[in-house]
Coordinates of C-alpha atoms and ligand atoms in Angstrom, one line a residue:
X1 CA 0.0 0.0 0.0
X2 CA 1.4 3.2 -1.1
X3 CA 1.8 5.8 2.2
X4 CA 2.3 8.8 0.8
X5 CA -1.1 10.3 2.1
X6 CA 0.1 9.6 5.7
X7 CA 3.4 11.4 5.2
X8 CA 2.6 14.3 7.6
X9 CA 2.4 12.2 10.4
X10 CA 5.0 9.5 9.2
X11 CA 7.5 12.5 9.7
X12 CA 6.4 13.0 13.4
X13 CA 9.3 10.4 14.8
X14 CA 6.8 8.5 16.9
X15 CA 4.9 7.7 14.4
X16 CA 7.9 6.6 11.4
X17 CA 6.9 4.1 8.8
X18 CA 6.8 1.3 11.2
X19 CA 3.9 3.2 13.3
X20 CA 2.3 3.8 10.4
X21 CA 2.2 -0.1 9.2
X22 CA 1.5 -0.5 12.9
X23 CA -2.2 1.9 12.7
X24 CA -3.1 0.4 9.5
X25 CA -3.1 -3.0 10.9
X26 CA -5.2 -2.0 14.7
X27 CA -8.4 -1.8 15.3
X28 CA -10.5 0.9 17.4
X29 CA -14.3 0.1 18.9
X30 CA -15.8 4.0 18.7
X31 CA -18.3 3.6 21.8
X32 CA -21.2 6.2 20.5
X33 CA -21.2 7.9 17.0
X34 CA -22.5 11.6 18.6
X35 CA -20.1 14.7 19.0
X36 CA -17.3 12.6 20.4
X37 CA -17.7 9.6 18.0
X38 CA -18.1 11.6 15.1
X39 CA -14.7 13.4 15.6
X40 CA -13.0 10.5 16.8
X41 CA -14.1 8.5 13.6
X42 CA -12.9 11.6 11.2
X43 CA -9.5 11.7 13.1
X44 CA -8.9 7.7 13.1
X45 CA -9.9 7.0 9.6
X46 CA -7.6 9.9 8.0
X47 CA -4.9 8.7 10.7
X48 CA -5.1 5.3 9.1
X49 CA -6.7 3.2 11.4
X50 CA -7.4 -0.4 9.8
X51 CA -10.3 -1.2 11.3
X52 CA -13.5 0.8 13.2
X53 CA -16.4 -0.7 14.9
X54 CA -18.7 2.3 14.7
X55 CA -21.4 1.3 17.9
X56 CA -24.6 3.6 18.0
X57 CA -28.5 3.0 18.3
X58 CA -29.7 6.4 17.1
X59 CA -31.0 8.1 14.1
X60 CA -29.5 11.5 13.2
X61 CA -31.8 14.3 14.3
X62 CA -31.0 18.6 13.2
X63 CA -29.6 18.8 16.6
X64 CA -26.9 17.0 16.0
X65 CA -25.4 18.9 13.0
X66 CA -23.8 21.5 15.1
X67 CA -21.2 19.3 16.6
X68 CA -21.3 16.0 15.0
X69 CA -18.6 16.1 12.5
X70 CA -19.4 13.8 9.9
X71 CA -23.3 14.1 9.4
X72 CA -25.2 16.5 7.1
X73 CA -28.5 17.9 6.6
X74 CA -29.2 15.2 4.2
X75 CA -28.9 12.8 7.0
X76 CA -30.7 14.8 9.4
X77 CA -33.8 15.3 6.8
X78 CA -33.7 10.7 6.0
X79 CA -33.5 10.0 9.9
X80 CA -30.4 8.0 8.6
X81 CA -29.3 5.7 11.2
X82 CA -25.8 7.5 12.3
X83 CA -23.7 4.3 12.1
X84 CA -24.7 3.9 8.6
X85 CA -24.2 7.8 7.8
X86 CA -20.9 7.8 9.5
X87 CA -19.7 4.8 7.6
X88 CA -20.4 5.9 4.3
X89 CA -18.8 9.2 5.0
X90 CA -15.9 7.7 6.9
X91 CA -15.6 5.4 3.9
X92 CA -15.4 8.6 1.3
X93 CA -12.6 9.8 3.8
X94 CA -10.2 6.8 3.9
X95 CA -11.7 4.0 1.7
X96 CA -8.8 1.6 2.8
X97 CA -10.3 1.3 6.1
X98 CA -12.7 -1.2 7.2
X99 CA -15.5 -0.1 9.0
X100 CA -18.1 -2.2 11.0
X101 CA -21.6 -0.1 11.8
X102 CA -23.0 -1.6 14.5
X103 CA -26.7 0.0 15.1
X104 CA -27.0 -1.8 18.6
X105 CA -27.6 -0.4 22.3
X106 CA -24.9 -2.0 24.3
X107 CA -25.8 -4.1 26.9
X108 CA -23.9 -6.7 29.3
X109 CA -25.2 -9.5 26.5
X110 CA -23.2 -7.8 23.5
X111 CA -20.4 -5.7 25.4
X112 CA -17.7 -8.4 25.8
X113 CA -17.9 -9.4 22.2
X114 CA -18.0 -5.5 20.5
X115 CA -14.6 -4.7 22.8
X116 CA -13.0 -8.1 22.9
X117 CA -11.8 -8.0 19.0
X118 CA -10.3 -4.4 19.4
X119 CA -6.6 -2.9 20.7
X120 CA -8.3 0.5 21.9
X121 CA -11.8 1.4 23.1
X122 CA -12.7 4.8 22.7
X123 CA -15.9 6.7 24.6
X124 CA -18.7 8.5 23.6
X125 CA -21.4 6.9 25.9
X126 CA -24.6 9.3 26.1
X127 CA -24.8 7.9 29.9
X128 CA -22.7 6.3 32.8
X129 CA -24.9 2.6 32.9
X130 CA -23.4 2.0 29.1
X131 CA -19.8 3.6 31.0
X132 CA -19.8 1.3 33.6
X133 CA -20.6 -1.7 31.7
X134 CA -17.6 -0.7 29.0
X135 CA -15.3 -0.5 31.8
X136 CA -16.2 -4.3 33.4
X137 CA -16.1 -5.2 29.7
X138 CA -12.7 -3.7 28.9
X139 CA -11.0 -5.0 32.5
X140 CA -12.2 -8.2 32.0
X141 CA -11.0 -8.7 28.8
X142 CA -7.6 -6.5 29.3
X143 CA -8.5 -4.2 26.7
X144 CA -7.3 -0.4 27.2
X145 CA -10.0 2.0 26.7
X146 CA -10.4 6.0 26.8
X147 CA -12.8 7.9 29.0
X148 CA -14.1 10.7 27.0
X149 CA -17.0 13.2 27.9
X150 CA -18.0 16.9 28.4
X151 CA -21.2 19.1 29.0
X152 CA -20.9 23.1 28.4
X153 CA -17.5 24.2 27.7
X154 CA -15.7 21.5 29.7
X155 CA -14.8 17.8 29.0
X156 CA -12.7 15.5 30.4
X157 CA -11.0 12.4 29.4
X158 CA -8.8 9.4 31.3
X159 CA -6.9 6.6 30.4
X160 CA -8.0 3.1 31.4
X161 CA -5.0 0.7 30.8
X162 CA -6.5 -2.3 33.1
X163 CA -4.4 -3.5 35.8
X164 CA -1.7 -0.7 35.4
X165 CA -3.3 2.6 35.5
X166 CA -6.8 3.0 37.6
X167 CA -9.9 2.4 36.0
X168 CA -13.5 4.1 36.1
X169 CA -14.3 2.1 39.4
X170 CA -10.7 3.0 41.1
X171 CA -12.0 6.8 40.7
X172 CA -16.0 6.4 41.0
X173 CA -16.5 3.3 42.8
X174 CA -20.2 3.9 42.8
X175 CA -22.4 5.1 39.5
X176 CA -23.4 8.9 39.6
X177 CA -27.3 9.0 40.4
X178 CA -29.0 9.3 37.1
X179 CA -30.9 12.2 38.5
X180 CA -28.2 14.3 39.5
X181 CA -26.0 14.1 36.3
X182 CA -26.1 17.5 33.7
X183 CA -26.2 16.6 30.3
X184 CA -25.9 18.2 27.3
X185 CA -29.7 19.0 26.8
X186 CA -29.7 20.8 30.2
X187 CA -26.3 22.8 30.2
X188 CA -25.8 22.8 26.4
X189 CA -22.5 21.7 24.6
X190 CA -19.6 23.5 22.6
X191 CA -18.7 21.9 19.7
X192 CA -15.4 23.2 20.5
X193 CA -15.3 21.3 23.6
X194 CA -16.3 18.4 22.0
X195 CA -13.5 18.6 19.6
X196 CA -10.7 19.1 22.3
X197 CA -12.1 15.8 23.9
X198 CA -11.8 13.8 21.2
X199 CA -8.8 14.9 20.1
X200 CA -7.2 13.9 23.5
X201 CA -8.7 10.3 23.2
X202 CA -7.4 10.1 19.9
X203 CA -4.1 11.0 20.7
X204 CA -4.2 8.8 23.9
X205 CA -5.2 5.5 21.2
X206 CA -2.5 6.5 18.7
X207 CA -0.2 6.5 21.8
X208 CA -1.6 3.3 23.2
X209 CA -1.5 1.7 19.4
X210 CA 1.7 2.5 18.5
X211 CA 3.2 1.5 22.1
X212 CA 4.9 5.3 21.9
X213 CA 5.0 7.9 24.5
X214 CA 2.9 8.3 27.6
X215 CA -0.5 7.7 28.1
X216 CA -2.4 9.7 30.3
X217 CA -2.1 8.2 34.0
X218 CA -4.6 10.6 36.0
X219 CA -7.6 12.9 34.7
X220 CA -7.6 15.7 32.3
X221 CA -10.1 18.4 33.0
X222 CA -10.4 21.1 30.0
X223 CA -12.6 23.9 30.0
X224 CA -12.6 25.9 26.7
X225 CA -14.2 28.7 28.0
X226 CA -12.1 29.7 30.7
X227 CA -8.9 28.4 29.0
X228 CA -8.1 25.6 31.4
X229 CA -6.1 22.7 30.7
X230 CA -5.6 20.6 33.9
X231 CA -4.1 17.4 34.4
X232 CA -4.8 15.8 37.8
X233 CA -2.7 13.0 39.1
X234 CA -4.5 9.9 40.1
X235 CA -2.6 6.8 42.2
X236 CA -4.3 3.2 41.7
X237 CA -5.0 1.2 40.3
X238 CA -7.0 0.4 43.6
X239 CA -6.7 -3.2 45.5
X240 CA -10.1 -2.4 46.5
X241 CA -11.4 -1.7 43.3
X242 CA -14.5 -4.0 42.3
X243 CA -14.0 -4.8 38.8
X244 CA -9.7 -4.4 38.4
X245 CA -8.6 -5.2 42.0
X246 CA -11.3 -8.0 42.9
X247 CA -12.5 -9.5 39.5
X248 CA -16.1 -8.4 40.5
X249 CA -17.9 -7.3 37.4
X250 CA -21.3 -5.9 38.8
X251 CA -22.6 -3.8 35.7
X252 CA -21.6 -7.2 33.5
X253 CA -23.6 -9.7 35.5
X254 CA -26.2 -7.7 36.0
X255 CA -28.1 -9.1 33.0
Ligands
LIG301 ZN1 -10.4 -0.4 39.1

């Protein structure tokens, strides 16, 4: 396969011909095609990602456009389901990349088998009961995979690398109360936000793919608005922990 379209990032010496032939041969599971998804798809299919599982039960709506990178009025006005959308779009982007739409609500029947097949897992869950189940999935099966989310003008992502850096249930051992959680439909969302969010899970897969750098070991919390970039440190993972210290996978068995 000729490289020449990835020669920007070829040149970046992390990345090198071998990294390159490294990406075109991983695989990503894209957990939600929304604001995240979208921009995460985009980034990975032009970055030369081999393979995508694109996971999402919705249809696109006109509310969507103003963040969600790879849909178009077309696609609001058909009610296209977003996988599908995203696919064909992705596809028109980087046709060398296999894509797998799953239109499918994840649930502890399907989860192990959408992230068991994949190197990186990447978030853009619309709610912490799909989060938590990702995260028994992912520990279980010793797949790394990317926290990702933001309402208004902040986001923030973490790095879930099971067994050496902490994972969702280290930091929150109990689920948020549903009721208590903002989301996007009551505090609104930048699209710029959104962008920043998934840029920094992006760059935490291409990191975790290509076995170069460091990977995020604590929490990032960005806020666009008020120019904050903050990196908090986080010990673990936790003994303690549930699901990576205990082998206790609660959201999983909970069929
Ligand atoms: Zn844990």
């Amino acid at each position: 396969m000729k490289l020449d379209r990835y020669v920007r990032q070829m040149v970046f010496p992390p990345v090198g011909e071998t990294g390159q032939r490294k990406l075109l041969s991983s695989s990503v599971a894209v957990m939600g095609c929304g604001g995240l998804g979208t921009h995460i798809a985009d980034n990975l299919s032009r970055a030369g990602v081999g393979r995508l599982k694109l996971v999402d039960r919705d249809h696109v709506e006109w509310n969507n456009l103003q963040r969600q990178i790879l849909f178009d009025e077309q696609d609001a006005a058909a009610a296209l389901p977003k996988v599908g959308a995203a696919a064909r779009k992705v596809q028109a982007i980087n046709s060398h990349v296999r894509i797998e739409p799953l239109a499918v609500e994840v649930s502890p029947a399907n989860v192990e088998g959408i992230v068991g097949d994949v190197d990186v897992v990447l978030d853009d869950c619309d709610n912490f009961d799909t989060r938590y189940l990702v995260n028994d999935a992912c520990v279980k099966r010793g797949v790394p995979w990317v926290y990702g989310g933001g309402v208004a003008s902040y986001g923030m992502t973490m790095t879930v690398i099971p067994r050496q850096t902490p994972c969702l249930r280290c930091i929150f051992p109990q689920m948020p109360p549903r009721e208590s959680a903002v989301t996007c439909a009551t505090a609104g969302i930048l699209a710029t936000t959104v962008s920043i969010v998934a840029a920094l899970e992006c760059t935490e897969a291409m990191k975790i793919l290509l076995g170069q750098g460091h990977p995020n070991q604590g929490l990032i919390h960005v806020d666009t608005w008020e120019n904050s970039f903050e990196p908090f440190s986080i010990k673990g993972p936790d003994e303690s922990c549930p699901a990576c210290g205990q082998g206790r996978y609660d959201f999983l068995e909970a069929r």
